[in-house]
Coordinates of C-alpha atoms in Angstrom, one line a residue:
X1 CA 30.7 -27.1 118.9
X2 CA 31.7 -24.5 116.5
X3 CA 31.8 -26.8 113.5
X4 CA 28.3 -28.0 114.3
X5 CA 27.0 -24.7 114.2
X6 CA 28.9 -23.7 111.0
X7 CA 27.7 -26.7 109.3
X8 CA 24.0 -26.1 110.4
X9 CA 24.4 -22.5 108.8
X10 CA 25.7 -23.8 105.7
X11 CA 22.9 -26.4 105.6
X12 CA 20.4 -23.6 106.1
X13 CA 21.8 -21.4 103.8
X14 CA 21.7 -24.1 100.9
X15 CA 18.1 -25.0 102.0
X16 CA 16.9 -21.6 101.6
X17 CA 18.6 -21.1 98.3
X18 CA 17.3 -24.1 96.9
X19 CA 13.7 -23.1 98.1
X20 CA 14.1 -19.9 96.5
X21 CA 14.9 -21.2 92.9
X22 CA 12.1 -23.7 93.3
X23 CA 9.6 -20.8 94.1
X24 CA 10.8 -18.7 91.0
X25 CA 10.1 -21.7 89.0
X26 CA 7.0 -22.5 90.0
X27 CA 5.6 -18.9 90.4
X28 CA 3.8 -17.4 87.2
X29 CA 5.4 -14.4 85.8
X30 CA 4.1 -12.1 83.3
X31 CA 6.4 -10.2 80.8
X32 CA 3.8 -7.4 80.8
X33 CA 3.7 -7.1 84.5
X34 CA 0.1 -8.7 85.0
X35 CA 1.4 -11.5 87.2
X36 CA -0.6 -14.2 85.4
X37 CA 1.4 -15.7 82.4
X38 CA 0.6 -19.0 82.0
X39 CA 2.9 -20.4 79.4
X40 CA 4.9 -22.4 81.9
X41 CA 3.3 -26.0 81.4
X42 CA 5.9 -28.8 80.8
X43 CA 3.6 -31.4 80.5
X44 CA 2.1 -32.7 77.1
X45 CA -1.5 -32.2 77.2
X46 CA -3.8 -35.3 76.3
X47 CA -5.6 -35.1 73.1
X48 CA -7.6 -37.0 70.5
X49 CA -7.3 -37.3 66.8
X50 CA -9.9 -37.3 64.2
X51 CA -8.3 -38.3 60.6
X52 CA -10.4 -36.2 58.4
X53 CA -8.2 -37.5 55.3
X54 CA -4.9 -38.8 54.8
X55 CA -3.2 -35.5 55.2
X56 CA -5.7 -33.8 57.6
X57 CA -5.9 -34.4 61.1
X58 CA -8.3 -32.6 63.5
X59 CA -7.0 -32.4 67.3
X60 CA -9.5 -32.3 70.4
X61 CA -6.8 -31.1 73.1
X62 CA -7.5 -31.5 76.7
X63 CA -6.6 -27.8 77.5
X64 CA -5.5 -26.6 81.4
X65 CA -5.1 -23.2 79.4
X66 CA -8.5 -22.9 78.3
X67 CA -10.0 -25.0 81.1
X68 CA -11.7 -27.0 78.4
X69 CA -11.2 -28.8 75.1
X70 CA -9.5 -26.9 72.5
X71 CA -9.7 -27.7 68.7
X72 CA -6.5 -27.6 66.2
X73 CA -6.5 -28.7 62.5
X74 CA -3.3 -29.9 61.2
X75 CA -2.6 -30.1 57.5
X76 CA 0.5 -32.7 56.9
X77 CA 3.0 -32.4 54.3
X78 CA 3.6 -35.0 51.6
X79 CA 6.1 -37.8 53.1
X80 CA 5.0 -37.1 56.5
X81 CA 4.7 -40.5 58.7
X82 CA 5.0 -40.7 62.6
X83 CA 8.5 -40.7 63.5
X84 CA 9.4 -38.3 60.6
X85 CA 10.8 -34.8 60.6
X86 CA 11.9 -32.4 61.8
X87 CA 9.3 -30.4 59.9
X88 CA 8.9 -26.4 59.8
X89 CA 5.5 -25.0 60.9
X90 CA 3.1 -22.6 59.5
X91 CA 0.6 -21.1 61.9
X92 CA -2.5 -19.6 60.3
X93 CA -4.6 -17.6 62.6
X94 CA -8.2 -16.8 62.4
X95 CA -10.1 -13.5 62.7
X96 CA -12.7 -12.6 64.8
X97 CA -16.5 -13.7 64.8
X98 CA -15.9 -16.6 62.3
X99 CA -18.4 -19.3 62.5
X100 CA -15.8 -21.7 62.1
X101 CA -12.5 -22.1 63.8
X102 CA -10.7 -23.7 60.9
X103 CA -12.3 -21.3 58.6
X104 CA -8.5 -20.9 57.1
X105 CA -9.3 -24.5 55.7
X106 CA -13.1 -24.3 54.9
X107 CA -13.1 -20.8 53.2
X108 CA -9.4 -19.7 53.0
X109 CA -8.4 -22.7 50.7
X110 CA -5.3 -23.4 52.8
X111 CA -5.0 -27.2 52.0
X112 CA -4.8 -26.2 48.3
X113 CA -2.4 -23.2 48.7
X114 CA 0.0 -25.0 50.8
X115 CA -0.1 -28.4 49.4
X116 CA 3.4 -28.2 47.8
X117 CA 5.2 -26.9 50.8
X118 CA 7.1 -29.2 53.2
X119 CA 5.7 -27.9 56.5
X120 CA 3.0 -28.7 58.9
X121 CA 0.3 -26.0 58.5
X122 CA -1.7 -25.7 61.9
X123 CA -4.8 -23.8 62.2
X124 CA -5.8 -23.6 65.9
X125 CA -9.0 -22.5 67.7
X126 CA -9.3 -18.9 69.4
X127 CA -12.7 -18.4 70.1
X128 CA -14.8 -15.6 69.0
X129 CA -12.8 -12.8 70.3
X130 CA -9.8 -14.5 72.0
X131 CA -7.3 -11.8 70.8
X132 CA -4.5 -14.4 70.8
X133 CA -3.9 -13.5 74.5
X134 CA -4.0 -15.0 78.1
X135 CA -7.0 -13.1 79.5
X136 CA -6.9 -11.9 82.9
X137 CA -10.2 -13.3 83.5
X138 CA -10.9 -16.1 81.1
X139 CA -9.0 -18.5 78.7
X140 CA -5.3 -18.6 78.3
X141 CA -5.1 -18.7 74.2
X142 CA -1.4 -17.7 74.0
X143 CA -0.5 -20.5 76.3
X144 CA -2.9 -22.8 74.6
X145 CA -1.3 -22.1 71.1
X146 CA 2.5 -21.3 71.9
X147 CA 3.0 -24.0 74.7
X148 CA 0.3 -26.6 74.6
X149 CA -0.1 -27.1 71.1
X150 CA 3.6 -26.6 70.4
X151 CA 4.5 -29.4 72.9
X152 CA 2.0 -31.7 70.8
X153 CA 3.4 -30.9 67.4
X154 CA 7.1 -31.2 68.5
X155 CA 6.3 -34.7 70.5
X156 CA 4.0 -36.3 68.0
X157 CA 4.1 -34.6 64.5
X158 CA 8.0 -34.1 64.4
X159 CA 8.0 -30.4 64.3
X160 CA 11.2 -28.6 64.4
X161 CA 11.8 -24.9 65.8
X162 CA 11.6 -23.3 62.5
X163 CA 8.3 -21.3 62.5
X164 CA 6.3 -18.9 60.5
X165 CA 3.0 -17.4 61.5
X166 CA 0.3 -15.7 59.7
X167 CA -3.5 -14.3 60.1
X168 CA -6.3 -12.4 59.2
X169 CA -7.8 -9.4 60.9
X170 CA -7.7 -10.3 64.6
X171 CA -5.3 -13.2 63.5
X172 CA -2.9 -10.5 61.7
X173 CA -2.7 -9.1 65.2
X174 CA -2.0 -12.3 66.6
X175 CA 0.7 -13.1 64.1
X176 CA 2.7 -9.8 64.8
X177 CA 2.1 -9.9 68.5
X178 CA 3.1 -13.3 68.9
X179 CA 6.3 -12.8 66.9
X180 CA 7.1 -9.7 68.8
X181 CA 6.4 -11.0 72.4
X182 CA 8.2 -14.2 71.6
X183 CA 11.5 -13.2 70.0
X184 CA 13.2 -15.8 68.4
X185 CA 10.2 -18.5 68.1
X186 CA 9.1 -17.3 64.8
X187 CA 11.3 -16.4 61.4
X188 CA 8.6 -14.9 59.5
X189 CA 5.0 -13.3 60.1
X190 CA 2.3 -12.1 58.0
X191 CA -0.8 -9.9 58.5
X192 CA -3.8 -9.5 56.0
X193 CA -6.1 -6.6 57.0
X194 CA -4.8 -7.0 60.7
X195 CA -5.4 -5.1 63.6
X196 CA -1.9 -3.8 64.0
X197 CA -2.6 -0.9 66.4
X198 CA -4.7 -1.9 69.3
X199 CA -4.4 1.5 71.1
X200 CA -5.4 3.2 68.2
X201 CA -9.3 4.4 68.7
X202 CA -10.2 3.2 65.3
X203 CA -8.9 -0.2 65.9
X204 CA -12.0 -1.7 67.0
X205 CA -10.9 -3.9 69.9
X206 CA -13.3 -2.5 72.4
X207 CA -15.9 -2.4 69.7
X208 CA -15.8 -5.8 68.9
X209 CA -15.3 -7.2 72.5
X210 CA -18.7 -5.1 73.6
X211 CA -20.3 -6.7 70.6
X212 CA -19.6 -10.1 71.7
X213 CA -20.5 -9.4 75.3
X214 CA -16.8 -9.2 76.6
X215 CA -15.1 -6.6 78.7
X216 CA -11.5 -5.2 77.8
X217 CA -11.1 -5.3 81.8
X218 CA -11.1 -9.1 81.4
X219 CA -8.6 -9.1 78.5
X220 CA -5.7 -6.6 79.2
X221 CA -7.3 -4.3 82.0
X222 CA -8.2 -0.8 81.4
X223 CA -7.0 1.0 78.1
X224 CA -4.2 2.8 80.1
X225 CA -2.9 -0.4 81.4
X226 CA 0.6 -1.4 80.3
X227 CA -0.7 -4.8 78.9
X228 CA -2.3 -3.0 75.9
X229 CA 1.4 -1.9 74.8
X230 CA 2.6 -5.3 75.8
X231 CA 0.5 -6.8 73.3
X232 CA 0.3 -4.3 70.5
X233 CA 1.9 -5.0 67.3
X234 CA 3.0 -1.0 66.8
X235 CA 4.5 -0.9 70.2
X236 CA 6.5 -4.3 69.6
X237 CA 8.2 -3.3 66.1
X238 CA 11.4 -3.1 67.9
X239 CA 11.4 -6.8 68.6
X240 CA 10.7 -7.7 65.1
X241 CA 14.1 -6.7 63.5
X242 CA 15.2 -10.3 63.0
X243 CA 11.4 -11.6 61.6
X244 CA 10.6 -11.3 58.1
X245 CA 7.3 -9.5 57.7
X246 CA 4.5 -9.4 55.2
X247 CA 1.7 -6.8 55.5
X248 CA -1.3 -6.1 53.3
X249 CA -4.5 -4.4 53.4
X250 CA -7.0 -2.6 50.6
X251 CA -8.3 0.6 51.1
X252 CA -12.0 -0.3 51.8
X253 CA -13.3 0.7 48.2
X254 CA -15.0 -2.1 46.2
X255 CA -12.3 -4.0 44.2
X256 CA -11.7 -6.4 41.7
X257 CA -12.4 -9.5 43.7
X258 CA -15.8 -8.1 45.5
X259 CA -19.2 -8.8 44.3
X260 CA -21.5 -6.2 42.2
X261 CA -23.2 -5.0 45.5
X262 CA -20.1 -4.4 47.6
X263 CA -20.2 -0.8 49.3
X264 CA -17.5 1.3 50.8
X265 CA -15.9 -0.5 53.7
X266 CA -14.7 2.1 56.5
X267 CA -13.3 -0.9 58.8
X268 CA -10.8 -1.9 56.1
X269 CA -10.0 1.7 55.4
X270 CA -9.1 2.2 59.2
X271 CA -7.1 -1.0 59.1
X272 CA -5.1 0.3 56.0
X273 CA -4.1 3.2 58.0
X274 CA -2.9 1.1 61.0
X275 CA -0.7 -1.2 58.5
X276 CA 0.9 1.9 56.9
X277 CA 1.9 3.2 60.2
X278 CA 3.1 -0.4 61.5
X279 CA 5.0 -0.8 58.4
X280 CA 6.8 2.6 58.6
X281 CA 7.7 2.3 62.2
X282 CA 8.8 -1.3 61.4
X283 CA 11.2 -0.2 58.9
X284 CA 12.4 2.6 61.0
X285 CA 13.4 0.0 63.9
X286 CA 15.5 -2.2 61.2
X287 CA 12.7 -4.9 60.2
X288 CA 12.7 -6.6 56.8
X289 CA 8.8 -5.5 55.6
X290 CA 7.3 -6.6 52.2
X291 CA 3.9 -4.6 51.9
X292 CA 1.1 -5.2 49.7
X293 CA -1.2 -2.4 50.0
X294 CA -3.3 -3.2 46.9
X295 CA -5.7 -0.3 46.7
X296 CA -9.7 -1.4 46.2
X297 CA -10.6 -4.1 48.2
X298 CA -12.9 -4.9 51.2
X299 CA -12.6 -7.2 54.3
X300 CA -13.6 -10.3 52.8
X301 CA -12.1 -13.9 52.2
X302 CA -11.1 -13.4 48.3
X303 CA -8.3 -10.6 49.4
X304 CA -7.1 -12.8 52.4
X305 CA -6.9 -15.8 50.1
X306 CA -4.8 -13.9 47.6
X307 CA -3.0 -12.5 50.6
X308 CA -1.8 -15.8 51.8
X309 CA -1.0 -16.8 48.3
X310 CA 1.4 -14.1 47.7
X311 CA 3.0 -14.2 51.1
X312 CA 3.6 -18.0 51.2
X313 CA 7.0 -18.0 49.1
X314 CA 8.3 -15.5 51.8
X315 CA 6.8 -17.4 54.7
X316 CA 7.9 -20.9 53.5
X317 CA 11.2 -20.0 52.2
X318 CA 12.2 -18.3 55.6
X319 CA 11.8 -21.5 57.5
X320 CA 13.2 -24.0 54.8
X321 CA 9.8 -25.3 53.5
X322 CA 10.1 -24.5 49.9
X323 CA 8.6 -26.8 47.2

């Protein structure tokens, strides 16, 4: 009788332990304490491929994180074919309010600038003001980019675990936030006129959200909520020590790449102050930072194209994708 009781007790303990482990694995968690971190998907999403050119694929992804289809452009390196690889990956992240999700290709000349590099170049959709985050009440952009799209890249395009990320404006925020929030995922990150301090009153996050009919409460909660700091590049510099960084911005005055009617751009001037503060703090925390504070220049495409061209040798070299 005693042996039967002991065996039943052991069986119950084992059952409870297994149940606890399964519950922990199935319960969403959040590194910023929100309890709504969704980057736990394991199944590769369904997707459709539209071949826009020999080395240019457009993907329509059936995204559970977004609750709808999500778009991705992939520029393939020379020599790519199904089953080849592993290939390093460069993510290019869009800014806010762009009419085209793939404006790095349509306006940023990414195809030309990256043509000689042996890496997959990935340009994912992020909505108008997605801010590269899993919204508390809305789409899960972070999960879409770093889980769903990554799974497709690795399983279908031969992507390796060597990654770099770069972006303009809101995309500059995304590049540094992603690299800081996911240590070890990216070897290099670059920001061109990026929003690098979301808790700075001049950062424009609240203004951009309101202008586009969105609320910060749906994104990260009230400004005092810990989620703001958990996504903020300037609060994440201590986690960027092992990431090579490139930060560029102009001072907002009309520069050599502006047209004759250009005027002072106060928004770019504010972003320069953020970039300077970010770079100083990152260096104090031991990060390897290259800066390009080029003086006159506004918040426009000619400067972002030039910024990418200047950053590419570092970005691609960091992931072993030199020409």
